[in-house]
XYZ file of C-alpha atoms in Angstrom:
520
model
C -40.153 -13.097 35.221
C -41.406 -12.834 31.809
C -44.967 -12.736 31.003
C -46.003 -15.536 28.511
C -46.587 -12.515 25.904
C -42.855 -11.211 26.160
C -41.158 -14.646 26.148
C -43.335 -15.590 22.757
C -42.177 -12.146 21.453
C -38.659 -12.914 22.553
C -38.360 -16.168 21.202
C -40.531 -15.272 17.693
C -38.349 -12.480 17.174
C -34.774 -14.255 18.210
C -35.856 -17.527 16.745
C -35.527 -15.831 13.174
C -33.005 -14.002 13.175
C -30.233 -14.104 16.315
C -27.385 -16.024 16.042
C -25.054 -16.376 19.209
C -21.922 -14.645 18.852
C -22.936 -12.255 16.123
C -22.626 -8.423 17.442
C -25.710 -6.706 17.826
C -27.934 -3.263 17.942
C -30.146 -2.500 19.931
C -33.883 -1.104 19.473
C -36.101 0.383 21.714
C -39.621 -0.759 22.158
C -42.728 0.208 23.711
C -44.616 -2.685 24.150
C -48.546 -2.729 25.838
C -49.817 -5.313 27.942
C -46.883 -7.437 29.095
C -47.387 -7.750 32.552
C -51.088 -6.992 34.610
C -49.157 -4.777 37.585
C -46.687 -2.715 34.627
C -49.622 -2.174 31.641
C -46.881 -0.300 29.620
C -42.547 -1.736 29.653
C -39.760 -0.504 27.674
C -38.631 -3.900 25.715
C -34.863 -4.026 24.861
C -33.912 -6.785 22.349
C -30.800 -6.911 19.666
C -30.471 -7.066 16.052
C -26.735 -7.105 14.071
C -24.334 -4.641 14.406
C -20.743 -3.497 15.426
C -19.922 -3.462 19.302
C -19.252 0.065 21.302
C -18.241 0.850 24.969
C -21.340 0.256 27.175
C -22.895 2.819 28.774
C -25.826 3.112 31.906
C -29.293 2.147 31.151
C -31.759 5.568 31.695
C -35.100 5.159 31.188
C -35.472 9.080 30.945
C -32.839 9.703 28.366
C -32.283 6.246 26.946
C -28.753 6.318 26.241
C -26.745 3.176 25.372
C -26.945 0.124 27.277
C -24.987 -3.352 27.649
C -26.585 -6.531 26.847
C -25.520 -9.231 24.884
C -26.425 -11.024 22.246
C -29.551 -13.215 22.945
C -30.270 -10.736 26.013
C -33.378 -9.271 26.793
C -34.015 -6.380 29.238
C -36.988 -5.552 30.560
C -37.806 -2.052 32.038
C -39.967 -1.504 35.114
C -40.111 1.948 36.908
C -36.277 3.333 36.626
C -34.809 -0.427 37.393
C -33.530 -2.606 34.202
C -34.224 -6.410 34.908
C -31.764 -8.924 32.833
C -33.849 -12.054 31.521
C -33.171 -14.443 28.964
C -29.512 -14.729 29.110
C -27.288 -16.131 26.195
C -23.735 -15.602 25.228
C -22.863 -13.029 22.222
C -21.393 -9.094 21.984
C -21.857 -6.170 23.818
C -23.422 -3.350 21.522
C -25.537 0.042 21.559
C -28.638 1.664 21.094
C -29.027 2.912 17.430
C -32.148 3.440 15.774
C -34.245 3.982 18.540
C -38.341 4.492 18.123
C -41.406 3.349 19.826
C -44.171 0.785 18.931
C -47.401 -0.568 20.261
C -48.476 -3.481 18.281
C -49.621 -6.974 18.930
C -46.858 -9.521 19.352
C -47.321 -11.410 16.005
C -46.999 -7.448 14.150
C -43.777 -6.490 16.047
C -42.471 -9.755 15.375
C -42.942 -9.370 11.614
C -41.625 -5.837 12.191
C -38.690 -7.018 13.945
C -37.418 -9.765 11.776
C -37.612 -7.548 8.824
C -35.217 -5.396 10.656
C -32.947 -8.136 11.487
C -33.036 -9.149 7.615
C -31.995 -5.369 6.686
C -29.672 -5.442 9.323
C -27.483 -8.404 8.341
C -28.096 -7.700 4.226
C -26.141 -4.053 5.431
C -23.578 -5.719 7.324
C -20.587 -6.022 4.506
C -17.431 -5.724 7.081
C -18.833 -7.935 9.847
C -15.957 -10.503 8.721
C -13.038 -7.717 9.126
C -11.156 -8.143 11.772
C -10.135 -5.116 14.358
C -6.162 -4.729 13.566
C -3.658 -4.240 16.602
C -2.442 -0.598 17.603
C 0.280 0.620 15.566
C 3.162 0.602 18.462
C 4.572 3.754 18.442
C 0.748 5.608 17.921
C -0.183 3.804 20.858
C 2.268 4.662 23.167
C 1.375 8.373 22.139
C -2.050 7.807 22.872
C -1.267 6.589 26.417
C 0.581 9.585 26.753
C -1.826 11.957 25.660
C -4.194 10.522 28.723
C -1.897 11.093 31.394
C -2.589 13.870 33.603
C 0.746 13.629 34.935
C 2.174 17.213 34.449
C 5.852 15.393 34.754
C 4.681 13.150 31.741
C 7.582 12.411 28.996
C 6.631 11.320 25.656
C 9.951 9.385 24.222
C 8.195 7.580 21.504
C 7.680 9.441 18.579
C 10.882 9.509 15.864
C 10.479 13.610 15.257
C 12.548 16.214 16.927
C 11.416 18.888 19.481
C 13.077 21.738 20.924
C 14.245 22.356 23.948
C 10.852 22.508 25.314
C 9.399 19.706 24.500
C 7.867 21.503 20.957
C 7.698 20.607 17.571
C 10.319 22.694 15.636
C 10.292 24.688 12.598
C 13.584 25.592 10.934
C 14.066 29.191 10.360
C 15.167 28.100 6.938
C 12.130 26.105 6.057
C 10.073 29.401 6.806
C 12.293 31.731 4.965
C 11.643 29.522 1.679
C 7.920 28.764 2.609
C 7.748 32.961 2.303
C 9.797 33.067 -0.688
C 7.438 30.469 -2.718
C 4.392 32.437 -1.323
C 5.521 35.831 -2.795
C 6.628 33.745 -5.942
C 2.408 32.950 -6.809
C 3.667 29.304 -7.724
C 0.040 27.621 -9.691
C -0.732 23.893 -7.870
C -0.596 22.045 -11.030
C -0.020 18.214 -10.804
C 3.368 17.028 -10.745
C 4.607 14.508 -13.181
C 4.062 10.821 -11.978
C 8.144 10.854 -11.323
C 7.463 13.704 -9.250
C 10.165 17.234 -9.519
C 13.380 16.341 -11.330
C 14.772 19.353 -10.128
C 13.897 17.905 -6.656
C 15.527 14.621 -7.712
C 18.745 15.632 -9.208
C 19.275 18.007 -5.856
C 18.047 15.087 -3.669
C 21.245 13.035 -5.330
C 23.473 15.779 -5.184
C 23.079 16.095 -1.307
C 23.173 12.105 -0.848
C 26.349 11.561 -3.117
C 28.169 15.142 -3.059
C 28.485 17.951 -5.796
C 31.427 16.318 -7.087
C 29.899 13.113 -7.571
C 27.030 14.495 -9.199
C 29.196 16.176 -11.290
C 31.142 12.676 -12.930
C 30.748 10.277 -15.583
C 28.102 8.084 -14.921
C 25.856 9.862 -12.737
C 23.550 10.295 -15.714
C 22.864 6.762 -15.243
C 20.847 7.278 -11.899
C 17.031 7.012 -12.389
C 14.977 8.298 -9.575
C 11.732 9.348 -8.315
C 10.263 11.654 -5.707
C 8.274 9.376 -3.399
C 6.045 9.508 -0.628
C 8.848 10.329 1.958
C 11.326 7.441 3.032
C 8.291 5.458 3.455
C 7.340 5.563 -0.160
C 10.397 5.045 -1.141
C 11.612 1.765 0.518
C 7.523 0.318 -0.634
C 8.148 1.540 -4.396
C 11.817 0.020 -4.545
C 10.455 -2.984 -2.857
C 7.357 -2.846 -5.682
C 10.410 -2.907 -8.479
C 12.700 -5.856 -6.969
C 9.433 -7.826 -6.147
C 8.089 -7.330 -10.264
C 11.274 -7.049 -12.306
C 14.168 -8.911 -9.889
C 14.904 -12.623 -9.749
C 15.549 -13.081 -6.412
C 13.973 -10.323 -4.066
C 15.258 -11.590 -0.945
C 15.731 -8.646 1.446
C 17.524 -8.980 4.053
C 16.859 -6.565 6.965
C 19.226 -5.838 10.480
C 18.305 -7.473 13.570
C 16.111 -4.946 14.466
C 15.420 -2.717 11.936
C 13.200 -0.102 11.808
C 9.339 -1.702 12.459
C 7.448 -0.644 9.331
C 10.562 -2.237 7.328
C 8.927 -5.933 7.214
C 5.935 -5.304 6.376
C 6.801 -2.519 3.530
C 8.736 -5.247 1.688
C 6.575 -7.881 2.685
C 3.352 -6.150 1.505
C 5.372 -5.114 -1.649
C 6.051 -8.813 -2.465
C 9.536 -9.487 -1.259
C 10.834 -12.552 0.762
C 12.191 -10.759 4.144
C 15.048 -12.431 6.044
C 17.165 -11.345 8.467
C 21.342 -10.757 9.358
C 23.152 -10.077 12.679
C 23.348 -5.994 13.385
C 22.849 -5.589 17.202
C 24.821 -6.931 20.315
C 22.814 -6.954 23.035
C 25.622 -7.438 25.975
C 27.211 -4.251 24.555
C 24.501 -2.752 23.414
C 26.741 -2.043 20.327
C 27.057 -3.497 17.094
C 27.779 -7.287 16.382
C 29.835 -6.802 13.294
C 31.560 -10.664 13.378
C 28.281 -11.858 13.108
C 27.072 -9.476 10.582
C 30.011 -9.951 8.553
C 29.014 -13.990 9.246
C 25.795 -13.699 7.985
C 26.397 -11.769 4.749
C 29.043 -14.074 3.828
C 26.572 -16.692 3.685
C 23.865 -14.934 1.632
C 23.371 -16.237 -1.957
C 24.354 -13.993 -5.046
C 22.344 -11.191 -5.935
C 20.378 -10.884 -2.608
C 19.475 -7.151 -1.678
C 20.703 -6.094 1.806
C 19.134 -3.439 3.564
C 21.523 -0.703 5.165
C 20.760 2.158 7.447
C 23.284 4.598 6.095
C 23.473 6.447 9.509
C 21.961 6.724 12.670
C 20.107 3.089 12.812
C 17.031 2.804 13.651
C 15.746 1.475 16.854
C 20.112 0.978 17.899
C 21.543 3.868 16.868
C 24.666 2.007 16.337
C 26.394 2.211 12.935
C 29.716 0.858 11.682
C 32.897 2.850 11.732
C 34.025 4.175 8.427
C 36.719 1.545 8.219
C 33.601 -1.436 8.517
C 31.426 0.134 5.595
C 34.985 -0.160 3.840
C 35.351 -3.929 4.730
C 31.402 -4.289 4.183
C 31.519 -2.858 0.755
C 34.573 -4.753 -0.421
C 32.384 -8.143 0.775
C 29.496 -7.014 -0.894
C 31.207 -6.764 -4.066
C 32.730 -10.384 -3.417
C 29.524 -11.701 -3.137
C 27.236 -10.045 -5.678
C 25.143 -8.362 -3.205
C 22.969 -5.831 -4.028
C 22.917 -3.000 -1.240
C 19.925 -1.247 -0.104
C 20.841 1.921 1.946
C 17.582 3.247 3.567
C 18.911 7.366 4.679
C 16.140 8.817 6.495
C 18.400 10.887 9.032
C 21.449 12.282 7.186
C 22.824 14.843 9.088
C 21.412 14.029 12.283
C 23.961 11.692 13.230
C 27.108 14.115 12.921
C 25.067 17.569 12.229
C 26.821 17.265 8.936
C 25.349 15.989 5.923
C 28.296 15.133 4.061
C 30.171 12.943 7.347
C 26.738 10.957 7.382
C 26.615 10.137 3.568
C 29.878 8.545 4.063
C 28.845 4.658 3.714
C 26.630 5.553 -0.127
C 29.318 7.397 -1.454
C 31.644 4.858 -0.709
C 29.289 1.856 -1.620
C 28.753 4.353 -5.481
C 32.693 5.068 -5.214
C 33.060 1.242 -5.302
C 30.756 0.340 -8.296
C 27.601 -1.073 -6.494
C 24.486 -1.130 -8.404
C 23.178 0.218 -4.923
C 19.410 1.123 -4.112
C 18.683 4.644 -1.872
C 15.683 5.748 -0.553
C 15.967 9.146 1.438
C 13.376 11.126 3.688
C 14.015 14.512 4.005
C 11.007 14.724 6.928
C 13.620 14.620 9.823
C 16.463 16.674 8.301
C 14.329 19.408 6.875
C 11.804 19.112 9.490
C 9.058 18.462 6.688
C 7.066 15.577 8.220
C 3.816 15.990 7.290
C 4.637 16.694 3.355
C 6.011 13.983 2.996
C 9.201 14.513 0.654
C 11.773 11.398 -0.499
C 13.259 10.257 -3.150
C 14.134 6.854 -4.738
C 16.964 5.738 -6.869
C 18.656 2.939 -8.851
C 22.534 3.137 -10.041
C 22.228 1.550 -13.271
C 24.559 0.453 -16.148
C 23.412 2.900 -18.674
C 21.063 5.528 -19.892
C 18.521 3.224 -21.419
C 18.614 1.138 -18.649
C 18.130 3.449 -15.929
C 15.263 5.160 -18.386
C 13.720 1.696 -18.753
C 13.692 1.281 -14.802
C 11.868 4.787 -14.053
C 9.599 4.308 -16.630
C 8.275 0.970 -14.395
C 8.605 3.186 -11.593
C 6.079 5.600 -13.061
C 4.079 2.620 -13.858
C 3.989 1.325 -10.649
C 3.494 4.850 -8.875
C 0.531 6.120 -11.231
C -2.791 3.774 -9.919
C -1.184 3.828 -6.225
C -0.889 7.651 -5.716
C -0.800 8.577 -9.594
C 1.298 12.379 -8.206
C 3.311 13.144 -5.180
C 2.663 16.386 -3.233
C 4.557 19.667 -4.590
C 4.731 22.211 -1.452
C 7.373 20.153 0.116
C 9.657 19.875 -2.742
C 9.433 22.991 -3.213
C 10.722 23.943 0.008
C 13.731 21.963 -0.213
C 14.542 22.926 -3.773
C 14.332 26.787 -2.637
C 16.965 26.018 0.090
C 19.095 23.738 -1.396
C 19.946 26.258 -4.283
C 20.189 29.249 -2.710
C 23.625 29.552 -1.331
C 22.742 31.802 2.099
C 19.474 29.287 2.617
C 21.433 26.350 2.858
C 24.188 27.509 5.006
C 21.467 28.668 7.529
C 19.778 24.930 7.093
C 22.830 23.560 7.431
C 23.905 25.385 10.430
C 19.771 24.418 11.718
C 20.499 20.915 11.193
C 23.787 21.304 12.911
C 22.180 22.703 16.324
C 19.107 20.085 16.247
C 22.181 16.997 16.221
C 23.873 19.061 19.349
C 21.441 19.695 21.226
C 20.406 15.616 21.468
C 23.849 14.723 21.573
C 24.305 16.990 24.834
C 20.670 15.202 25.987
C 23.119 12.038 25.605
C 25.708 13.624 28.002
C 23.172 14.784 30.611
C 20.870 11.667 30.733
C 24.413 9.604 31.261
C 26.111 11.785 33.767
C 22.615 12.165 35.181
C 22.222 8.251 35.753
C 25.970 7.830 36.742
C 25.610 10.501 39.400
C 22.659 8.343 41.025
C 24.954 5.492 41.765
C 23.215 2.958 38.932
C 25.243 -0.240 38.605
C 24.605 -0.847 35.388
C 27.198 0.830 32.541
C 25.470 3.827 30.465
C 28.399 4.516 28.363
C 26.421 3.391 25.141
C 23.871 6.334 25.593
C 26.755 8.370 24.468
C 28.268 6.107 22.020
C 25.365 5.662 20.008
C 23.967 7.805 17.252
C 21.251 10.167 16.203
C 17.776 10.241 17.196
C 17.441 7.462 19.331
C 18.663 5.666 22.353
C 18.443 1.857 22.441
C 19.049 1.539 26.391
C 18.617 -1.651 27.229
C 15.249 -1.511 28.783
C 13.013 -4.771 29.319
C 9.942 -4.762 28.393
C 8.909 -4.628 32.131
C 11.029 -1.953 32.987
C 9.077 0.368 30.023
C 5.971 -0.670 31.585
C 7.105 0.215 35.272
C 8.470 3.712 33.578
C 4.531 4.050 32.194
C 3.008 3.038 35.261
C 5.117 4.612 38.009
C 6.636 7.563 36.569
C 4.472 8.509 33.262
C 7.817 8.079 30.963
C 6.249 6.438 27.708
C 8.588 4.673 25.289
C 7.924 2.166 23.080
C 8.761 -1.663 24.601
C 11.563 -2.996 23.315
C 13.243 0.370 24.788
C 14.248 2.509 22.183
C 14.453 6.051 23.822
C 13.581 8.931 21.333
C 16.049 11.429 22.612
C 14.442 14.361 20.735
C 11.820 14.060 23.320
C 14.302 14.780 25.985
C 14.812 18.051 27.381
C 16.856 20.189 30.030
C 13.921 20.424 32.112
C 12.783 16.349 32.329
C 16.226 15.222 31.979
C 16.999 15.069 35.634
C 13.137 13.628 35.964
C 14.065 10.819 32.888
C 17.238 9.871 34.937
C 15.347 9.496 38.455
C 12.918 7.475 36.657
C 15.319 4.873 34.667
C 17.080 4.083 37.819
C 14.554 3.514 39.932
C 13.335 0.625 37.529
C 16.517 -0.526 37.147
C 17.868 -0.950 40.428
């Protein structure tokens, strides 16, 4: 129990300044006096502050401790004794020091502390956001012990080991710029235009590049594909009278909020057919034939993300030709040309043909997947306009839009791609890179098929194989990813998109073993 002394602290100090529910701090004291048998106790109280993992009380090393808000513990010998319960936040020791003073002194000393406290707390009404999906599903990887663990979350390619892979072509150009003694100046607010004009040239072909018209691109370097599809979004949200953007159902995750952070109205169309696991193109075809005029579609040009199910070339004809019926504005998001085909120019097919038709057509590209170059960052943004002056007048409110965000993009990365790009022997080697990275998950296709075929499954696979690119949308429930977690350390993210870059010759057997057993 507490002596009369301690509860007239407790409720003097809590009286002023505790309010239930508000997460605390804790302080050490050393108070004298209050109890006859203990003439000296350690008194733990709370004041404001953010919550952390509890840890065991010590009385020797007086580490953190759990209590909650309106708690008080009092320490006798090496045993903590809970008293004076009330509901509130766990929390940690911070600050710690001793005092002996009378009751009516520490009390003074106390609230004081509890004033500073709460005039410091500015973020105590900012909420904790959720776990970014995919990040999470890594981090649940990376605390597996499991040596059989498989990691099939993360959109970036490995090697055949499991490893994050440099191309040969990439390091060839990096040693190249380093001989050349380049300065680190700051790029223009557009970013390279050398950079630009090549990024165009391997979207649309030399011989597009190369026609009347072309001039009247305007484009930016940007913040990878990212950075593109938020700056594009920026434009149609400012400038355009209707930014409706219409995304697939799904579409890559960071698409919704990127336009809806940017300003835009996001809606949805018909992409995916779950009973085929294959795309629904009636009902896409439905759905864009009732959008109003001048509504801005979004388009994966190749290799959809989460499906990996694109139209045939004979659907981007028909979807062009009804996009030009309707006054649609098409919005082609390329972020893995050349990993759908291992050639660049096969998986440009649906932008040239949407530019070959006349479509004042959006494109934001990433180059992090095809070049390898996550971490720099490198993409590009561009408008097909009507004319010089207009496409001048829409990169200058690019610029304008770009310079308090980021006010320059980063130059290493650029640089790398320029350096390949126009050097004839560099880009055959990249070319030839990009080439092996789209076999070898293709044949990870093959193997995980056969491989769950071979095991007597009853369910049909035949879409692992008939879908494109980086990833795998098997088919997975939700509670079948979380049995895959659980029982066999295979982390994916839930609505079971497979990143077949993570695959390997090694786990593939492993993968297959796993995915059966949950879906028997």
């Amino acid at each position: 129990m507490l002596s009369a002394r301690a509860a007239c602290l407790f409720h003097a100090v809590f009286g002023g300044c505790w309010r239930t529910g508000v997460q605390l701090e804790l302080y050490v004291l050393s108070v004298s006096g209050v109890s006859e048998k203990n003439p000296r106790h350690d008194l733990y109280f709370a004041t404001q502050h953010e919550p952390v993992a509890h840890e065991q009380v010590s009385r020797r090393s007086r580490q953190c401790v759990r209590v909650t808000a309106g708690e008080l513990l009092l320490i006798s010998g090496e045993e903590p004794s809970l008293i004076a319960m009330a509901p509130g936040a766990m929390t940690r020791i911070a600050g710690m020091r001793a005092l002996t003073a009378p009751s009516s002194t520490l009390a003074r000393s106390l609230q004081r502390s509890c004033a500073a406290r709460r005039e410091m707390s500015r973020w105590s009404k900012v909420p904790l956001g959720p776990e970014d999906a995919i990040l999470g599903v890594t981090v649940a990887y990376n605390h597996d012990p499991n040596p059989k663990k498989i990691n099939l979350g993360v959109g970036a390619y490995r090697d055949d080991e499991g490893k994050p892979f440099v191309l040969e072509s990439v390091r060839m150009a990096e040693r190249i710029l380093l001989e050349a003694e380049n300065a680190m100046e700051y790029l223009p607010v557009a970013g390279d235009k050398t950079f630009v004009k090549n990024a165009l040239k391997l979207a649309f072909g030399s011989e597009c590049s190369a026609a009347p018209g072309f001039e009247n691109f305007a484009g930016m370097q940007t913040l990878s594909g990212t950075g593109a599809c938020r700056m594009g979004g920026e434009l149609l949200a400012r400038f355009y009278d209707a930014p409706d953007v219409y995304l697939p159902t799904p579409s890559w995750a960071n698409h919704t909020p990127i336009f809806k952070d940017a300003g835009c109205t996001v809606k949805g169309y018909t992409y995916y057919d779950a009973s085929t696991c294959g795309l629904d193109f009636k009902g896409m075809v439905a759905d864009i034939e009732k959008m109003p005029p001048s509504s801005v579609v979004l388009l994966h040009a190749c290799a959809h993300n989460p499906t990996g199910v694109d139209p045939s070339k004979a659907q981007w004809d028909q979807l062009s030709a009804l996009m030009r019926e309707k006054h649609l504005v098409p919005f082609f998001d390329m972020a893995y040309q050349g990993f759908t085909s291992g050639d660049a120019d096969v998986d440009a097919y649906a932008p040239r043909k949407f530019l070959k038709d006349g479509h004042h057509m959006i494109l934001a590209q990433s180059f992090s997947k095809n070049f390898g170059l996550y971490g720099h960052r490198v993409g590009c943004l561009s408008f097909a306009c009507d004319s010089v002056a207009e496409a001048q007048a829409v990169e200058s409110q690019l610029k304008i839009l770009a310079r308090p965000m980021y006010s320059n993009p980063p130059i290493h990365g650029v640089r790398v791609v320029n350096e390949i790009l126009q050097e004839k022997t560099l880009e055959s080697k990249w070319r030839l890179e990009m080439q092996g990275m789209a076999e070898r998950i293709t044949g990870m296709r093959m193997k995980l098929r056969s491989g769950l075929e071979a095991r007597g499954s009853a369910k049909i696979w035949d879409h692992i194989t008939s879908q494109n690119g980086m990833f795998c949308y098997s088919g997975l429930t939700p509670e079948q990813v979380g049995r895959l977690s659980t029982e066999w350390s295979v982390y994916l993210t839930k609505n079971g998109r497979i990143s077949m870059a993570g695959v390997t010759s090694r786990s593939v057997e492993y993968l297959a073993d796993a995915i059966h057993a949950v879906t028997k």
